[in-house]
Coordinates of C-alpha atoms in Angstrom, one line a residue:
M1 CA 78.4 90.9 118.8
D2 CA 77.8 92.2 122.5
A3 CA 80.8 92.5 125.0
P4 CA 81.9 89.0 126.1
P5 CA 80.3 88.1 129.8
A6 CA 82.5 89.8 133.1
Q7 CA 84.9 87.3 134.3
A8 CA 84.2 86.2 137.7
S9 CA 86.5 87.2 140.5
G10 CA 89.6 84.8 140.9
A11 CA 89.1 83.2 137.3
P12 CA 91.8 83.5 135.5
D13 CA 92.2 86.0 132.3
L14 CA 92.1 84.7 129.2
S15 CA 91.2 87.0 127.0
G16 CA 94.7 87.5 125.6
L17 CA 94.5 83.9 124.4
H18 CA 93.4 82.2 121.3
A19 CA 91.7 79.0 121.2
S20 CA 91.9 76.5 118.2
S21 CA 89.8 73.4 118.0
S22 CA 91.2 69.8 118.2
S23 CA 89.5 66.5 118.7
A24 CA 90.7 66.2 122.3
G25 CA 88.3 69.4 122.9
T26 CA 89.1 73.1 123.1
V27 CA 93.3 73.7 123.6
I28 CA 94.0 77.4 124.2
Q29 CA 96.8 79.0 122.5
G30 CA 99.4 81.2 124.7
A31 CA 99.5 79.3 127.8
S32 CA 102.6 76.9 129.0
P33 CA 101.0 73.5 129.6
A34 CA 103.1 72.3 132.7
P35 CA 105.0 69.3 131.8
A36 CA 103.6 66.5 131.7
T37 CA 105.8 63.2 134.2
Q38 CA 105.3 59.5 134.0
P39 CA 105.5 58.5 137.6
G40 CA 107.3 55.6 138.6
P41 CA 106.2 52.1 140.5
D42 CA 106.8 54.3 144.0
T43 CA 105.2 57.4 143.1
R44 CA 102.3 54.9 141.6
A45 CA 102.1 53.2 144.7
D46 CA 102.2 56.5 147.0
F47 CA 99.2 57.7 145.1
V48 CA 96.6 54.7 145.7
A49 CA 97.7 54.9 149.1
A50 CA 96.6 58.2 149.2
S51 CA 93.9 57.9 147.7
E52 CA 92.6 55.1 150.6
S53 CA 93.2 56.7 153.0
T54 CA 91.7 60.4 151.9
A55 CA 88.5 58.0 150.6
A56 CA 88.4 56.3 154.2
E57 CA 88.8 59.7 155.9
A58 CA 85.9 61.1 153.9
H59 CA 83.6 57.9 155.1
A60 CA 84.5 58.5 158.6
A61 CA 83.7 62.3 158.5
R62 CA 80.7 62.0 156.7
D63 CA 79.5 59.0 159.5
A64 CA 80.3 61.3 162.3
G65 CA 78.2 64.1 160.8
Q66 CA 81.5 66.4 160.3
E67 CA 81.7 68.8 157.6
Q68 CA 83.6 67.0 154.7
R69 CA 86.6 68.9 154.1
P70 CA 89.2 68.3 150.5
P71 CA 92.2 67.6 151.7
R72 CA 95.3 70.4 152.2
D73 CA 97.3 69.2 149.2
M74 CA 94.3 69.1 147.1
P75 CA 93.3 72.5 145.0
Q76 CA 89.8 73.6 147.1
Y77 CA 87.4 75.3 144.6
N78 CA 84.4 77.2 145.5
T79 CA 81.9 75.7 143.3
K80 CA 79.1 77.6 144.5
H81 CA 80.8 80.7 142.3
S82 CA 82.4 78.8 140.0
E83 CA 81.6 80.0 136.4
P84 CA 79.4 78.1 134.1
P85 CA 80.9 76.5 131.2
W86 CA 78.9 79.0 128.8
S87 CA 81.2 81.6 130.5
V88 CA 84.1 80.6 129.5
L89 CA 83.1 79.5 126.3
G90 CA 81.6 82.9 125.7
R91 CA 85.4 84.1 126.5
V92 CA 87.1 82.0 124.2
I93 CA 84.8 82.6 121.5
A94 CA 85.1 86.0 122.0
A95 CA 89.1 85.9 121.6
R96 CA 88.4 84.3 118.2
V97 CA 86.6 87.2 117.0
R98 CA 89.1 89.2 118.5
A99 CA 92.0 87.4 116.4
W100 CA 90.0 87.3 113.2
A101 CA 89.3 91.1 113.5
D102 CA 92.9 91.6 113.7
R103 CA 93.6 89.7 110.6
A104 CA 91.2 91.3 109.2
G105 CA 92.2 95.1 109.3
H106 CA 95.3 94.0 108.7
R107 CA 94.6 92.9 105.5
V108 CA 92.7 95.9 104.8
A109 CA 95.3 98.3 106.1
Q110 CA 97.7 96.5 103.6
R111 CA 95.3 96.5 100.7
T112 CA 95.6 98.7 97.3
L113 CA 93.3 101.1 97.3
R114 CA 90.4 101.1 94.5
I115 CA 89.3 105.1 93.4
G116 CA 86.3 105.4 90.9
V117 CA 86.0 107.5 88.6
S118 CA 82.7 108.6 86.6
A119 CA 82.6 108.2 83.4
R120 CA 82.4 110.3 80.1
I121 CA 79.2 109.7 78.4
F122 CA 79.2 109.5 74.0
H123 CA 75.8 110.1 73.0
P124 CA 74.9 108.2 69.7
E125 CA 75.2 109.7 66.6
P126 CA 72.2 108.7 64.1
D127 CA 74.9 109.9 61.6
G128 CA 78.2 108.4 62.8
K129 CA 80.4 106.3 61.6
G130 CA 81.4 103.2 63.6
L131 CA 79.4 102.4 66.2
R132 CA 76.2 104.1 64.8
G133 CA 74.0 104.1 67.4
K134 CA 75.8 103.2 70.6
T135 CA 76.3 104.9 73.8
L136 CA 80.0 104.9 74.6
Q137 CA 81.4 105.3 78.5
Y138 CA 84.7 106.7 78.7
L139 CA 87.7 107.6 80.9
E140 CA 90.0 110.4 79.5
E141 CA 93.6 108.6 80.1
S142 CA 95.1 111.7 81.9
I143 CA 92.7 111.7 85.1
S144 CA 93.0 107.9 85.5
H145 CA 97.2 108.0 84.9
W146 CA 97.0 110.9 87.4
V147 CA 95.4 108.9 89.9
M148 CA 97.0 105.5 89.3
S149 CA 100.8 107.4 89.6
R150 CA 100.3 106.7 93.5
D151 CA 100.3 103.0 92.9
V152 CA 96.8 103.0 93.2
L153 CA 93.5 101.3 91.2
V154 CA 91.3 102.9 89.3
F155 CA 88.0 101.7 88.3
M156 CA 85.6 103.0 86.0
V157 CA 81.8 103.6 87.2
P158 CA 79.1 103.2 84.1
T159 CA 75.7 103.9 84.5
V160 CA 73.5 101.2 86.0
G161 CA 69.5 101.0 85.6
K162 CA 66.9 98.7 84.1
Q163 CA 65.1 100.6 82.1
G164 CA 66.3 100.8 78.2
M165 CA 69.0 98.4 79.6
L166 CA 69.3 95.2 76.9
H167 CA 71.0 93.9 79.1
A168 CA 69.6 94.2 83.2
S169 CA 71.2 94.5 86.3
N170 CA 70.2 94.3 90.0
I171 CA 73.6 96.4 90.6
R172 CA 73.2 99.8 91.8
L173 CA 74.9 103.1 92.1
R174 CA 75.1 102.1 95.8
D175 CA 77.4 98.9 95.5
Y176 CA 80.2 100.6 93.7
A177 CA 79.9 103.5 96.7
K178 CA 80.0 100.4 99.2
H179 CA 82.9 98.4 97.3
L180 CA 85.0 101.5 96.3
D181 CA 87.2 103.6 98.9
A182 CA 86.7 106.8 96.7
L183 CA 85.3 108.4 93.6
V184 CA 86.5 111.1 91.3
L185 CA 84.0 113.2 89.5
Q186 CA 86.0 113.6 85.9
G187 CA 85.7 116.7 83.7
G188 CA 83.6 116.6 80.3
A189 CA 80.1 118.0 79.2
D190 CA 78.3 120.9 80.4
V191 CA 75.7 120.7 83.3
S192 CA 72.3 121.1 82.5
P193 CA 70.5 124.3 83.6
Q194 CA 67.6 121.7 84.1
S195 CA 70.1 120.3 87.1
F196 CA 70.0 123.9 88.8
A197 CA 66.2 124.8 87.8
E198 CA 66.9 127.4 84.9
P199 CA 66.3 127.7 81.5
T200 CA 68.8 127.4 78.6
T201 CA 70.2 131.0 77.3
R202 CA 71.3 129.4 74.7
P203 CA 70.4 126.5 72.4
E204 CA 74.3 125.2 71.8
W205 CA 74.9 125.2 75.9
P206 CA 72.1 122.0 76.4
G207 CA 74.5 119.9 79.2
D208 CA 74.1 116.6 79.8
R209 CA 71.3 115.7 81.8
V210 CA 71.4 112.2 81.4
R211 CA 75.1 112.3 82.7
D212 CA 74.3 115.0 85.4
M213 CA 71.3 112.4 86.7
Y214 CA 73.7 109.4 87.6
E215 CA 76.7 111.4 88.4
L216 CA 74.5 113.2 91.3
E217 CA 73.0 110.1 92.5
L218 CA 76.6 108.5 92.4
L219 CA 77.9 111.7 93.9
H220 CA 75.3 110.6 97.1
E221 CA 76.0 107.4 97.3
F222 CA 79.4 107.9 97.8
I223 CA 78.6 110.9 100.6
E224 CA 76.1 108.8 102.5
S225 CA 78.9 106.1 102.6
G226 CA 81.3 108.7 104.3
K227 CA 83.7 108.0 101.4
P228 CA 85.7 111.1 99.4
V229 CA 85.2 112.6 96.6
L230 CA 87.2 115.0 94.4
G231 CA 85.4 116.7 91.8
V232 CA 87.5 118.0 88.7
C233 CA 86.4 121.1 86.6
R234 CA 82.6 120.0 85.7
G235 CA 83.2 117.8 88.8
C236 CA 83.1 120.9 90.6
Q237 CA 80.3 122.6 89.2
L238 CA 78.2 119.3 90.0
I239 CA 79.0 119.3 93.6
N240 CA 77.9 122.8 93.8
V241 CA 74.7 122.1 91.9
A242 CA 74.4 118.9 94.1
F243 CA 73.8 121.3 97.1
G244 CA 71.7 123.2 95.5
G245 CA 73.9 125.5 93.9
T246 CA 73.7 127.6 90.3
L247 CA 76.1 128.1 87.5
Y248 CA 76.9 130.6 85.3
Q249 CA 76.4 129.2 81.7
D250 CA 78.3 130.9 80.4
I251 CA 81.3 133.3 81.8
A252 CA 82.0 135.3 78.9
T253 CA 77.9 136.5 78.6
D254 CA 76.9 136.5 82.1
V255 CA 80.4 138.3 83.6
P256 CA 81.3 140.5 80.6
T257 CA 84.1 141.6 82.7
A258 CA 85.5 138.0 83.2
L259 CA 89.1 137.1 81.1
P260 CA 88.8 134.4 78.8
H261 CA 88.4 130.8 81.1
V262 CA 88.7 128.8 77.5
N263 CA 90.1 128.9 74.4
D264 CA 91.2 127.3 71.5
E265 CA 94.7 127.1 73.0
Y266 CA 92.7 124.4 75.8
D267 CA 95.4 123.1 78.3
R268 CA 97.6 125.5 77.4
L269 CA 95.5 128.5 79.2
T270 CA 96.6 129.4 82.6
H271 CA 95.7 132.4 84.7
A272 CA 96.7 133.1 88.6
I273 CA 94.2 131.7 91.3
R274 CA 94.3 133.2 95.0
F275 CA 93.4 130.4 98.1
A276 CA 91.2 131.9 100.3
E277 CA 92.7 133.1 103.6
G278 CA 93.1 130.5 106.4
A279 CA 91.4 128.3 104.0
S280 CA 92.6 124.6 104.3
F281 CA 94.1 124.5 100.7
S282 CA 96.2 127.3 101.6
G283 CA 97.9 124.8 104.5
M284 CA 97.4 121.9 101.7
F285 CA 100.3 123.7 99.4
G286 CA 102.7 124.9 102.0
G287 CA 100.8 128.4 103.5
R288 CA 101.7 129.6 99.6
G289 CA 98.6 133.0 98.9
E290 CA 98.4 132.3 95.4
A291 CA 99.2 129.7 92.3
R292 CA 98.6 129.3 88.2
V293 CA 96.7 126.5 86.9
N294 CA 95.1 125.9 83.5
S295 CA 91.2 126.7 83.0
I296 CA 89.1 124.5 80.3
H297 CA 85.8 125.7 81.3
H298 CA 82.9 128.2 80.3
Q299 CA 81.0 127.8 82.9
A300 CA 81.4 128.0 86.6
V301 CA 79.7 128.5 90.1
D302 CA 77.6 131.3 91.0
R303 CA 75.8 130.5 93.8
L304 CA 77.4 128.6 96.3
G305 CA 75.6 125.7 97.5
R306 CA 74.9 125.0 101.2
D307 CA 77.8 123.8 103.8
L308 CA 80.0 124.7 101.1
V309 CA 82.9 126.8 101.3
V310 CA 84.7 128.8 99.1
E311 CA 89.1 127.4 99.1
A312 CA 89.9 129.7 95.7
V313 CA 88.8 132.4 93.3
S314 CA 90.8 133.3 90.1
A315 CA 93.2 136.1 91.1
D316 CA 91.7 138.6 88.5
D317 CA 88.0 138.3 88.0
G318 CA 87.0 136.3 91.6
I319 CA 85.6 133.0 89.6
V320 CA 85.3 130.7 91.9
E321 CA 88.0 128.4 91.4
A322 CA 87.8 126.0 94.3
I323 CA 85.3 124.8 96.5
R324 CA 84.7 121.9 99.9
Y325 CA 82.0 120.6 101.8
Q326 CA 82.4 121.4 105.3
K327 CA 80.3 118.4 106.8
A328 CA 82.1 115.3 105.4
P329 CA 85.9 114.3 105.5
F330 CA 87.1 115.1 102.3
V331 CA 84.3 116.5 99.8
V332 CA 86.3 118.5 97.4
G333 CA 85.8 120.5 93.7
V334 CA 88.5 122.2 91.7
Q335 CA 87.7 124.0 88.6
W336 CA 91.0 123.1 87.0
H337 CA 92.2 120.2 85.7
P338 CA 94.8 118.6 87.7
E339 CA 95.9 115.4 85.9
F340 CA 97.5 117.9 83.2
H341 CA 99.9 119.9 85.7
R342 CA 103.4 118.5 85.4
P343 CA 104.8 117.3 89.1
H344 CA 107.2 119.8 90.4
S345 CA 106.7 122.4 87.4
D346 CA 107.5 126.1 88.2
A347 CA 105.4 127.2 85.9
L348 CA 102.1 125.8 87.2
L349 CA 100.6 125.0 90.5
D350 CA 102.7 121.1 91.4
C351 CA 98.8 119.2 92.4
S352 CA 100.7 116.4 94.2
P353 CA 99.3 118.0 97.4
L354 CA 96.0 117.8 96.5
L355 CA 96.1 113.8 95.3
D356 CA 98.3 113.1 98.6
H357 CA 95.3 114.4 100.8
F358 CA 92.7 112.8 98.8
L359 CA 94.0 109.4 98.6
R360 CA 95.1 109.5 102.5
A361 CA 91.2 111.1 103.2
A362 CA 90.3 107.6 101.2
R363 CA 92.5 105.4 103.8
E364 CA 91.3 106.8 106.6
T365 CA 87.5 106.4 105.7
R366 CA 87.5 103.4 104.7
F367 CA 87.1 101.3 108.1

């Protein structure tokens, strides 16, 4: 809406008042009405007499060719420069709009955050039992519970599209970006080498191209909407690919000197990481230089994508462990799984500050 018309000089300031309608007309709330007095018999007689006298004087002045002037005790109005009715009406409407916006802003500020989490995809197995030939989309329990630990709502974002769907829909991923406050890209299957334009080096590592395409579009929509994104493990790698970066398809093969980043211990395998000097992660975690995290990945960031900076690396072999996109308030990827770290643990990095910064960014950007 355009700004309300400027007030004429000398007109009362109604901008801070709220208007409400009644059967008798528009009532300006906030102004103190003058107390009504019931005139007595003498007062009424005096009023009638004064009115008749004023009328007689006015007729006499007009007949004499004199300028008619209002009586001294009556308020004088400059009718030539008084505001037209639509100017006053515009200010009343503007006041109502401001009041509505204030109430709406308060409701948004109080509303519980709604965080989307991308889906893991279990593709059909022709010989499998149970849901034979069906695709499953699901959340790993720990990631949803970790985000929910701050009393926010978590929603899984399913794949969308018309092609190949039994029940077509016009809902698109941009609709989720519009109605949710932030996005978590959870871990899971390998990123397909096709997604960063490289041939697959081993047939057993084809990755999940279907999930890549779905999550890359989802990531794009949230970034375009100015919403925060946190990528975990695979999600970190996908953020790098989204900005033109590449991945080591297998750390042990591509970086033989690297220490093991995955084995049968699963989330019990840990190693030290080192925060980049002056990086935001160092400040986020109290200025510390190193920490210990879990390690459950055999892919990793190789060539860094455009406008990304490295926030942390593996202390022993330099493998990238955290990245951040510089042109958004909060688009961050971590190679470890913070949802598997216990809060206030001395053994592993307490990732509560990471979650808190992510959710704070969600609150600050949802307006």
